[in-house]
CSV table of C-alpha atoms and ligand atoms in Angstrom, one decimal:
chain,number,residue,atom,x,y,z
D,5,UNK,CA,93.6,76.0,92.3
D,6,UNK,CA,91.9,79.4,91.9
D,7,UNK,CA,93.9,82.6,91.2
D,8,UNK,CA,93.1,86.2,91.2
D,9,UNK,CA,95.4,88.2,88.9
D,10,UNK,CA,95.5,91.7,90.3
D,11,UNK,CA,97.3,94.8,89.2
D,12,UNK,CA,96.9,98.3,87.9
D,13,UNK,CA,95.7,98.9,84.3
D,14,UNK,CA,98.6,98.2,82.0
D,15,UNK,CA,100.4,95.8,84.4
D,16,UNK,CA,100.0,93.0,81.9
D,17,UNK,CA,97.1,91.0,83.4
D,18,UNK,CA,95.7,90.1,80.0
D,19,UNK,CA,98.9,88.8,78.6
D,20,UNK,CA,99.9,86.8,81.7
D,21,UNK,CA,96.3,85.5,81.9
D,22,UNK,CA,96.7,83.8,78.6
D,23,UNK,CA,99.9,82.1,79.6
D,24,UNK,CA,98.5,81.0,82.9
D,25,UNK,CA,95.4,79.6,81.3
D,26,UNK,CA,97.5,77.5,78.9
D,27,UNK,CA,100.0,76.3,81.5
D,28,UNK,CA,97.6,75.4,84.3
D,29,UNK,CA,94.4,74.7,82.5
D,30,UNK,CA,92.4,77.4,84.3
D,31,UNK,CA,89.1,78.8,83.2
D,32,UNK,CA,89.7,82.5,82.5
D,33,UNK,CA,87.2,85.0,83.6
D,34,UNK,CA,88.0,88.6,82.7
D,35,UNK,CA,85.4,91.2,83.7
D,36,UNK,CA,87.0,93.7,81.3
D,37,UNK,CA,86.7,91.3,78.4
D,38,UNK,CA,83.1,90.4,79.5
D,39,UNK,CA,82.2,94.1,79.6
D,40,UNK,CA,83.7,94.8,76.2
D,41,UNK,CA,81.8,91.9,74.8
D,42,UNK,CA,78.5,93.2,76.4
D,43,UNK,CA,79.2,96.6,74.8
D,44,UNK,CA,79.8,95.0,71.4
D,45,UNK,CA,76.6,93.0,71.6
D,46,UNK,CA,74.7,96.1,72.9
D,47,UNK,CA,73.1,94.3,75.8
D,48,UNK,CA,71.3,96.5,78.4
D,49,UNK,CA,74.3,95.9,80.7
D,50,UNK,CA,76.8,96.8,78.0
D,51,UNK,CA,74.9,100.0,77.2
D,52,UNK,CA,75.0,101.0,80.9
D,53,UNK,CA,78.7,100.3,81.2
D,54,UNK,CA,79.9,101.9,78.0
D,55,UNK,CA,80.1,105.5,79.1
D,56,UNK,CA,81.5,104.6,82.5
D,57,UNK,CA,84.4,102.7,80.9
D,58,UNK,CA,85.1,105.4,78.4
D,59,UNK,CA,85.6,107.8,81.3
D,60,UNK,CA,88.0,105.4,83.0
D,61,UNK,CA,85.7,104.9,86.0
D,62,UNK,CA,84.7,101.7,87.6
D,63,UNK,CA,81.5,100.0,86.7
D,64,UNK,CA,79.2,99.4,89.8
D,65,UNK,CA,80.0,96.4,92.0
D,66,UNK,CA,76.4,95.1,91.4
D,67,UNK,CA,76.8,95.2,87.6
D,68,UNK,CA,80.2,93.5,87.3
D,69,UNK,CA,79.2,91.0,90.0
D,70,UNK,CA,76.1,89.9,88.0
D,71,UNK,CA,78.4,89.6,84.9
D,72,UNK,CA,80.8,87.4,86.9
D,73,UNK,CA,78.1,85.1,88.1
D,74,UNK,CA,76.8,84.7,84.6
D,75,UNK,CA,80.3,83.6,83.5
D,76,UNK,CA,81.1,81.3,86.3
D,77,UNK,CA,77.8,79.3,86.4
D,78,UNK,CA,78.1,77.4,83.1
D,79,UNK,CA,81.9,76.9,83.4
D,80,UNK,CA,81.6,75.5,86.9
D,81,UNK,CA,79.9,72.4,85.5
D,82,UNK,CA,83.2,71.4,83.9
D,83,UNK,CA,85.9,72.9,86.1
D,84,UNK,CA,86.9,73.8,89.6
D,85,UNK,CA,89.9,76.0,88.7
D,86,UNK,CA,89.5,79.6,87.7
D,87,UNK,CA,91.6,82.6,86.9
D,88,UNK,CA,89.9,85.8,87.9
D,89,UNK,CA,91.3,88.7,85.9
D,90,UNK,CA,90.2,92.2,86.7
D,91,UNK,CA,87.9,91.2,89.5
D,92,UNK,CA,87.9,92.1,92.4
D,93,UNK,CA,88.7,95.7,91.9
D,94,UNK,CA,87.2,97.0,95.1
D,95,UNK,CA,87.2,95.6,98.7
D,96,UNK,CA,83.4,94.9,98.5
D,97,UNK,CA,84.1,92.9,95.3
D,98,UNK,CA,86.8,90.9,97.2
D,99,UNK,CA,84.3,90.0,99.9
D,100,UNK,CA,81.7,89.1,97.2
D,101,UNK,CA,84.2,86.8,95.5
D,102,UNK,CA,84.8,85.0,98.7
D,103,UNK,CA,81.0,84.4,99.0
D,104,UNK,CA,80.8,83.3,95.4
D,105,UNK,CA,83.7,80.8,95.8
D,106,UNK,CA,81.8,79.4,98.9
D,107,UNK,CA,78.6,79.1,97.0
D,108,UNK,CA,80.1,77.4,94.0
D,109,UNK,CA,82.3,75.2,96.2
D,110,UNK,CA,85.6,76.6,95.0
D,111,UNK,CA,88.8,76.9,97.0
D,112,UNK,CA,89.5,80.5,98.2
D,113,UNK,CA,91.7,82.2,95.6
D,114,UNK,CA,95.3,83.1,96.0
D,115,UNK,CA,96.1,86.6,94.6
D,116,UNK,CA,99.0,87.4,92.3
D,117,UNK,CA,99.7,91.1,92.3
D,118,UNK,CA,101.6,92.5,89.3
D,119,UNK,CA,103.5,95.5,90.5
D,120,UNK,CA,104.6,98.1,87.9
D,121,UNK,CA,105.7,101.7,88.5
D,122,UNK,CA,103.2,104.4,87.3
D,123,UNK,CA,105.5,106.1,84.8
D,124,UNK,CA,105.8,102.8,82.9
D,125,UNK,CA,102.1,102.1,83.1
D,126,UNK,CA,101.3,105.3,81.4
D,127,UNK,CA,103.6,104.5,78.4
D,128,UNK,CA,102.3,100.9,78.2
D,129,UNK,CA,98.6,102.1,78.1
D,130,UNK,CA,98.9,105.2,75.9
D,131,UNK,CA,101.2,103.2,73.5
D,132,UNK,CA,99.0,100.2,73.3
D,133,UNK,CA,97.5,99.3,69.9
D,134,UNK,CA,95.3,96.3,69.4
D,135,UNK,CA,94.1,94.3,66.5
D,136,UNK,CA,90.3,93.8,66.8
D,137,UNK,CA,90.3,91.0,64.3
D,138,UNK,CA,92.8,88.6,65.8
D,139,UNK,CA,93.4,90.0,69.3
D,140,UNK,CA,97.1,90.6,68.9
D,141,UNK,CA,98.5,93.5,71.1
D,142,UNK,CA,101.2,95.9,70.1
D,143,UNK,CA,102.8,98.9,71.7
D,144,UNK,CA,104.3,101.9,69.8
D,145,UNK,CA,107.1,102.2,72.4
D,146,UNK,CA,107.9,98.7,73.4
D,147,UNK,CA,106.6,96.3,70.7
D,148,UNK,CA,105.7,98.2,67.5
D,149,UNK,CA,104.1,96.5,64.5
D,150,UNK,CA,106.4,96.3,61.5
D,151,UNK,CA,104.1,98.6,59.6
D,152,UNK,CA,102.6,101.4,61.7
D,153,UNK,CA,98.9,100.8,62.3
D,154,UNK,CA,98.9,97.3,60.6
D,155,UNK,CA,98.7,94.0,62.4
D,156,UNK,CA,101.8,91.7,61.8
D,157,UNK,CA,99.7,88.6,62.3
D,158,UNK,CA,96.6,89.2,60.1
D,159,UNK,CA,97.3,92.6,58.4
D,160,UNK,CA,94.1,94.0,59.9
D,161,UNK,CA,94.1,97.7,61.0
D,162,UNK,CA,95.2,98.4,64.6
D,163,UNK,CA,93.1,100.5,67.0
D,164,UNK,CA,93.5,102.2,70.4
D,165,UNK,CA,91.2,101.1,73.2
D,166,UNK,CA,88.9,104.1,74.0
D,167,UNK,CA,90.1,104.2,77.6
D,168,UNK,CA,93.8,104.3,76.6
D,169,UNK,CA,94.0,108.0,75.8
D,170,UNK,CA,96.3,110.0,78.1
D,171,UNK,CA,93.6,111.7,80.1
D,172,UNK,CA,91.5,108.6,80.7
D,173,UNK,CA,94.7,106.6,81.5
D,174,UNK,CA,95.6,109.1,84.3
D,175,UNK,CA,92.0,108.8,85.7
D,176,UNK,CA,92.2,105.0,85.6
D,177,UNK,CA,95.5,105.1,87.6
D,178,UNK,CA,94.0,107.5,90.1
D,179,UNK,CA,91.0,105.3,90.6
D,180,UNK,CA,93.3,102.2,90.9
D,181,UNK,CA,95.3,103.8,93.7
D,182,UNK,CA,92.1,105.1,95.4
D,183,UNK,CA,89.6,102.2,95.1
D,184,UNK,CA,91.5,99.1,93.9
D,185,UNK,CA,94.8,99.1,95.8
D,186,UNK,CA,93.0,98.5,99.2
D,187,UNK,CA,92.2,95.0,97.8
D,188,UNK,CA,95.9,94.2,98.4
D,189,UNK,CA,95.4,94.7,102.2
D,190,UNK,CA,92.4,92.5,102.1
D,191,UNK,CA,94.3,89.6,100.7
D,192,UNK,CA,97.5,90.3,102.7
D,193,UNK,CA,95.5,90.1,105.9
D,194,UNK,CA,94.4,86.7,104.8
D,195,UNK,CA,97.9,85.5,104.0
D,196,UNK,CA,97.2,84.9,100.3
D,197,UNK,CA,98.9,87.8,98.6
D,198,UNK,CA,101.9,87.3,96.3
D,199,UNK,CA,103.5,90.4,94.8
D,200,UNK,CA,105.5,90.0,91.6
D,201,UNK,CA,107.7,92.6,90.1
D,202,UNK,CA,106.2,92.9,86.7
D,203,UNK,CA,108.6,95.4,85.3
D,204,UNK,CA,110.2,93.1,82.8
D,205,UNK,CA,109.5,91.1,79.6
D,206,UNK,CA,106.4,88.8,79.3
D,207,UNK,CA,108.7,85.8,79.7
D,208,UNK,CA,110.5,87.1,82.7
D,209,UNK,CA,107.3,88.0,84.5
D,210,UNK,CA,105.7,84.7,83.7
D,211,UNK,CA,108.7,82.8,85.1
D,212,UNK,CA,108.3,84.7,88.4
D,213,UNK,CA,104.6,83.9,88.5
D,214,UNK,CA,105.4,80.2,87.8
D,215,UNK,CA,107.9,80.0,90.7
D,216,UNK,CA,105.4,81.6,93.1
D,217,UNK,CA,102.7,79.1,92.0
D,218,UNK,CA,105.1,76.1,92.2
D,219,UNK,CA,106.4,77.1,95.6
D,220,UNK,CA,103.0,77.5,97.1
D,221,UNK,CA,100.7,75.1,95.2
O,330,LIG,P1,92.6,97.4,82.6
O,330,LIG,O1,93.1,96.5,83.6
O,330,LIG,O2,93.6,97.6,81.5
O,330,LIG,O3,92.0,98.7,83.1
O,330,LIG,P2,90.2,95.8,82.1
O,330,LIG,O4,90.0,95.3,80.7
O,330,LIG,O5,90.4,94.9,83.2
O,330,LIG,O6,91.4,96.8,81.8
O,330,LIG,O7,89.0,96.8,82.4
O,330,LIG,C1,88.5,97.8,81.6
O,330,LIG,C2,87.5,98.7,82.3
O,330,LIG,O8,86.3,97.8,82.6
O,330,LIG,C3,87.9,99.3,83.7
O,330,LIG,O9,88.5,100.5,83.5
O,330,LIG,C4,86.5,99.4,84.3
O,330,LIG,O10,85.8,100.5,83.9
O,330,LIG,C5,85.8,98.2,83.9
O,330,LIG,N1,85.9,97.1,84.8
O,330,LIG,C6,86.5,95.9,84.6
O,330,LIG,N2,86.5,95.0,85.6
O,330,LIG,C7,85.8,95.7,86.6
O,330,LIG,C8,85.5,95.5,87.9
O,330,LIG,N3,85.8,94.3,88.5
O,330,LIG,N4,84.8,96.4,88.6
O,330,LIG,C9,84.5,97.6,88.1
O,330,LIG,N5,84.8,97.9,86.8
O,330,LIG,C10,85.5,97.0,86.1
O,331,LIG,ZN1,95.5,90.8,63.7
């Protein structure tokens, strides 16, 4: 089984990915995580992507696709079940993913679309605080840490993602509606789009995802 987890920034793709990976033993490929890793390691690709991401814009299709291929190739030796998180984000990327699945002899993916209203997305993104040491995610509105700015798990300092400031957040949502949402039509036309109301707790959303998967796969 191959899945695409699709949704606007702040829809909870990262959190739900973790749950999906644990429950269905999928190999997780997140282009956002891969890009942030490339930036940390200061690879040529990371250096190219850094400013683009900080502006809330999309990295070029060519660049993310090469990153995606780099990630799939070694994993494919041990698995045929992937969770694609954050890719595709444009219609050309969706077409490329179909080609890549063909090439790596993978079943065409089903797409889970996490739907959340914009007003809520803005609060989720601008309120998000992450712990760089252990990866725990907090939110000053919805899931505050016990001590402001300090991780409950490892006591490390919490930080904001550079692209989570209010202005960049609005730009990311604009770009989502403009460039990414047409991907939904692409998958709907192919009969493999499942939209989930993701305006709920992590557990509630995961239950909905599970029932969709169990009903169809
Ligand atoms: P979010 O869904 O919260 O925006 P991601 O971690 O998926 O976060 O992505 C962060 C940023 O990385 C995006 O705003 C974009 O600049 C870049 N990015 C990630 N995946 C892609 C992609 N498939 N195509 C283009 N840019 C991407
Ligand atoms: Zn921590």
